[in-house]
Amino acid sequence: MSTLEDIFGEVISRYTRQQAIEDGFLVDLMQNDLGPVSRQHYKYPVACTVGVFELMRKAVENPRWCNDYPGILHDILTMSKHGRMLDRSTVLFEVIITGTGRKRTHALKLTVGPGDDMEPVITITLP
């Protein structure tokens, strides 16, 4: 049985999920008051892109709506379970997030993939 190194050769560079979190490209949703919400929905670590988190931030900072991060995350993760599966590891779904501007319904994508140590991890992105 051949390994990836046998097929592609030696790894030249690697950008890890942890580096993406440290660099601010991904937001770790397992921290602070978002951790319990993430664990309520999924047993694997959950993160989102900065674009998704920006939608959440806009909604929370909009004084017209009484949004909070845990509530928005709960809505996102709930709706991710009712989306359209593209394959065994990708789901497209829509969620209503009020307070982000004129658009209320947002299309998002959930992907399950390997983490830094090949463990399953979940990432929520814009499609």
Short mmCIF file of C-alpha atoms in Angstrom, two decimals:
data_model
loop_
_atom_site.label_atom_id
_atom_site.label_comp_id
_atom_site.label_asym_id
_atom_site.label_seq_id
_atom_site.Cartn_x
_atom_site.Cartn_y
_atom_site.Cartn_z
CA MET A 1 0.00 0.00 0.00
CA SER A 2 1.47 3.36 -0.98
CA THR A 3 1.43 6.44 1.20
CA LEU A 4 0.80 10.02 0.14
CA GLU A 5 4.55 10.65 0.34
CA ASP A 6 5.15 7.76 -2.09
CA ILE A 7 2.71 9.33 -4.54
CA PHE A 8 3.49 13.04 -4.17
CA GLY A 9 6.97 13.09 -2.63
CA GLU A 10 8.23 14.90 0.46
CA VAL A 11 6.08 17.68 1.95
CA ILE A 12 7.56 21.06 1.06
CA SER A 13 5.27 23.26 3.13
CA ARG A 14 2.33 22.72 5.46
CA TYR A 15 -0.18 25.28 6.74
CA THR A 16 -2.00 23.83 9.73
CA ARG A 17 -5.47 24.51 11.06
CA GLN A 18 -3.86 25.78 14.27
CA GLN A 19 -1.78 28.27 12.26
CA ALA A 20 -4.93 29.45 10.45
CA ILE A 21 -6.60 30.02 13.84
CA GLU A 22 -3.54 31.86 15.18
CA ASP A 23 -3.35 33.98 11.99
CA GLY A 24 -7.05 34.90 12.27
CA PHE A 25 -8.24 33.18 9.08
CA LEU A 26 -10.24 30.66 11.13
CA VAL A 27 -12.13 31.31 14.37
CA ASP A 28 -12.08 28.50 16.95
CA LEU A 29 -15.69 27.97 18.05
CA MET A 30 -14.71 25.63 20.88
CA GLN A 31 -13.57 28.51 23.12
CA ASN A 32 -15.33 30.66 25.73
CA ASP A 33 -19.15 30.73 25.65
CA LEU A 34 -19.24 29.21 22.14
CA GLY A 35 -17.65 25.91 23.21
CA PRO A 36 -20.72 24.50 24.97
CA VAL A 37 -22.92 25.39 21.98
CA SER A 38 -20.53 23.69 19.55
CA ARG A 39 -20.30 20.58 21.74
CA GLN A 40 -24.11 20.48 22.04
CA HIS A 41 -24.35 19.97 18.28
CA TYR A 42 -21.16 18.14 17.24
CA LYS A 43 -18.62 15.90 18.91
CA TYR A 44 -15.79 17.16 16.67
CA PRO A 45 -14.01 20.54 16.98
CA VAL A 46 -15.79 23.34 15.12
CA ALA A 47 -14.27 26.46 13.55
CA CYS A 48 -15.50 29.02 11.04
CA THR A 49 -13.86 31.32 8.56
CA VAL A 50 -13.42 34.98 9.38
CA GLY A 51 -16.12 35.74 6.77
CA VAL A 52 -18.72 33.72 8.67
CA PHE A 53 -17.63 35.22 11.98
CA GLU A 54 -17.95 38.70 10.44
CA LEU A 55 -21.64 37.95 9.70
CA MET A 56 -22.06 36.93 13.33
CA ARG A 57 -20.26 40.07 14.57
CA LYS A 58 -22.44 42.38 12.43
CA ALA A 59 -25.59 40.75 13.80
CA VAL A 60 -24.43 40.98 17.42
CA GLU A 61 -23.32 44.61 17.10
CA ASN A 62 -26.57 45.72 15.41
CA PRO A 63 -28.48 47.56 18.18
CA ARG A 64 -31.83 46.90 16.51
CA TRP A 65 -31.66 43.15 17.22
CA CYS A 66 -30.99 41.30 20.46
CA ASN A 67 -28.50 38.83 19.00
CA ASP A 68 -25.68 37.13 20.84
CA TYR A 69 -22.89 34.86 19.59
CA PRO A 70 -24.14 31.65 21.25
CA GLY A 71 -27.65 32.16 19.83
CA ILE A 72 -26.43 32.79 16.30
CA LEU A 73 -24.04 29.83 16.48
CA HIS A 74 -26.86 27.62 17.73
CA ASP A 75 -28.97 28.64 14.72
CA ILE A 76 -26.08 28.02 12.30
CA LEU A 77 -25.26 24.58 13.70
CA THR A 78 -28.93 23.57 13.90
CA MET A 79 -29.53 24.49 10.26
CA SER A 80 -26.34 22.72 9.19
CA LYS A 81 -28.06 19.46 10.11
CA HIS A 82 -30.91 20.19 7.69
CA GLY A 83 -28.94 21.15 4.60
CA ARG A 84 -28.25 19.44 1.30
CA MET A 85 -25.40 16.93 1.39
CA LEU A 86 -23.06 17.32 -1.55
CA ASP A 87 -20.99 14.32 -0.48
CA ARG A 88 -20.15 12.46 2.72
CA SER A 89 -18.22 15.42 4.13
CA THR A 90 -19.92 18.56 2.76
CA VAL A 91 -23.30 20.12 3.49
CA LEU A 92 -24.76 23.29 1.96
CA PHE A 93 -27.40 25.00 4.05
CA GLU A 94 -29.16 28.31 4.64
CA VAL A 95 -29.69 30.13 7.90
CA ILE A 96 -31.54 33.32 8.83
CA ILE A 97 -29.29 35.79 10.64
CA THR A 98 -31.05 39.08 11.33
CA GLY A 99 -29.09 42.27 11.74
CA THR A 100 -26.42 41.68 9.10
CA GLY A 101 -27.86 44.17 6.63
CA ARG A 102 -30.58 43.88 4.02
CA LYS A 103 -29.98 40.19 3.46
CA ARG A 104 -31.45 37.93 6.15
CA THR A 105 -30.88 34.48 4.68
CA HIS A 106 -27.28 33.38 4.26
CA ALA A 107 -25.93 30.34 2.42
CA LEU A 108 -23.19 28.52 4.32
CA LYS A 109 -21.19 25.34 3.91
CA LEU A 110 -20.12 22.79 6.51
CA THR A 111 -17.13 20.60 5.73
CA VAL A 112 -15.79 17.70 7.79
CA GLY A 113 -12.15 17.07 7.09
CA PRO A 114 -8.88 16.04 8.66
CA GLY A 115 -7.35 18.25 11.31
CA ASP A 116 -3.65 18.78 11.97
CA ASP A 117 -3.29 15.26 13.38
CA MET A 118 -5.74 13.69 10.91
CA GLU A 119 -8.61 13.83 13.45
CA PRO A 120 -12.08 14.84 12.17
CA VAL A 121 -12.77 18.59 12.38
CA ILE A 122 -15.65 20.75 11.19
CA THR A 123 -15.30 24.05 9.35
CA ILE A 124 -18.16 26.43 8.54
CA THR A 125 -17.49 28.63 5.50
CA LEU A 126 -19.21 30.84 2.98
CA PRO A 127 -19.93 28.65 -0.10
#
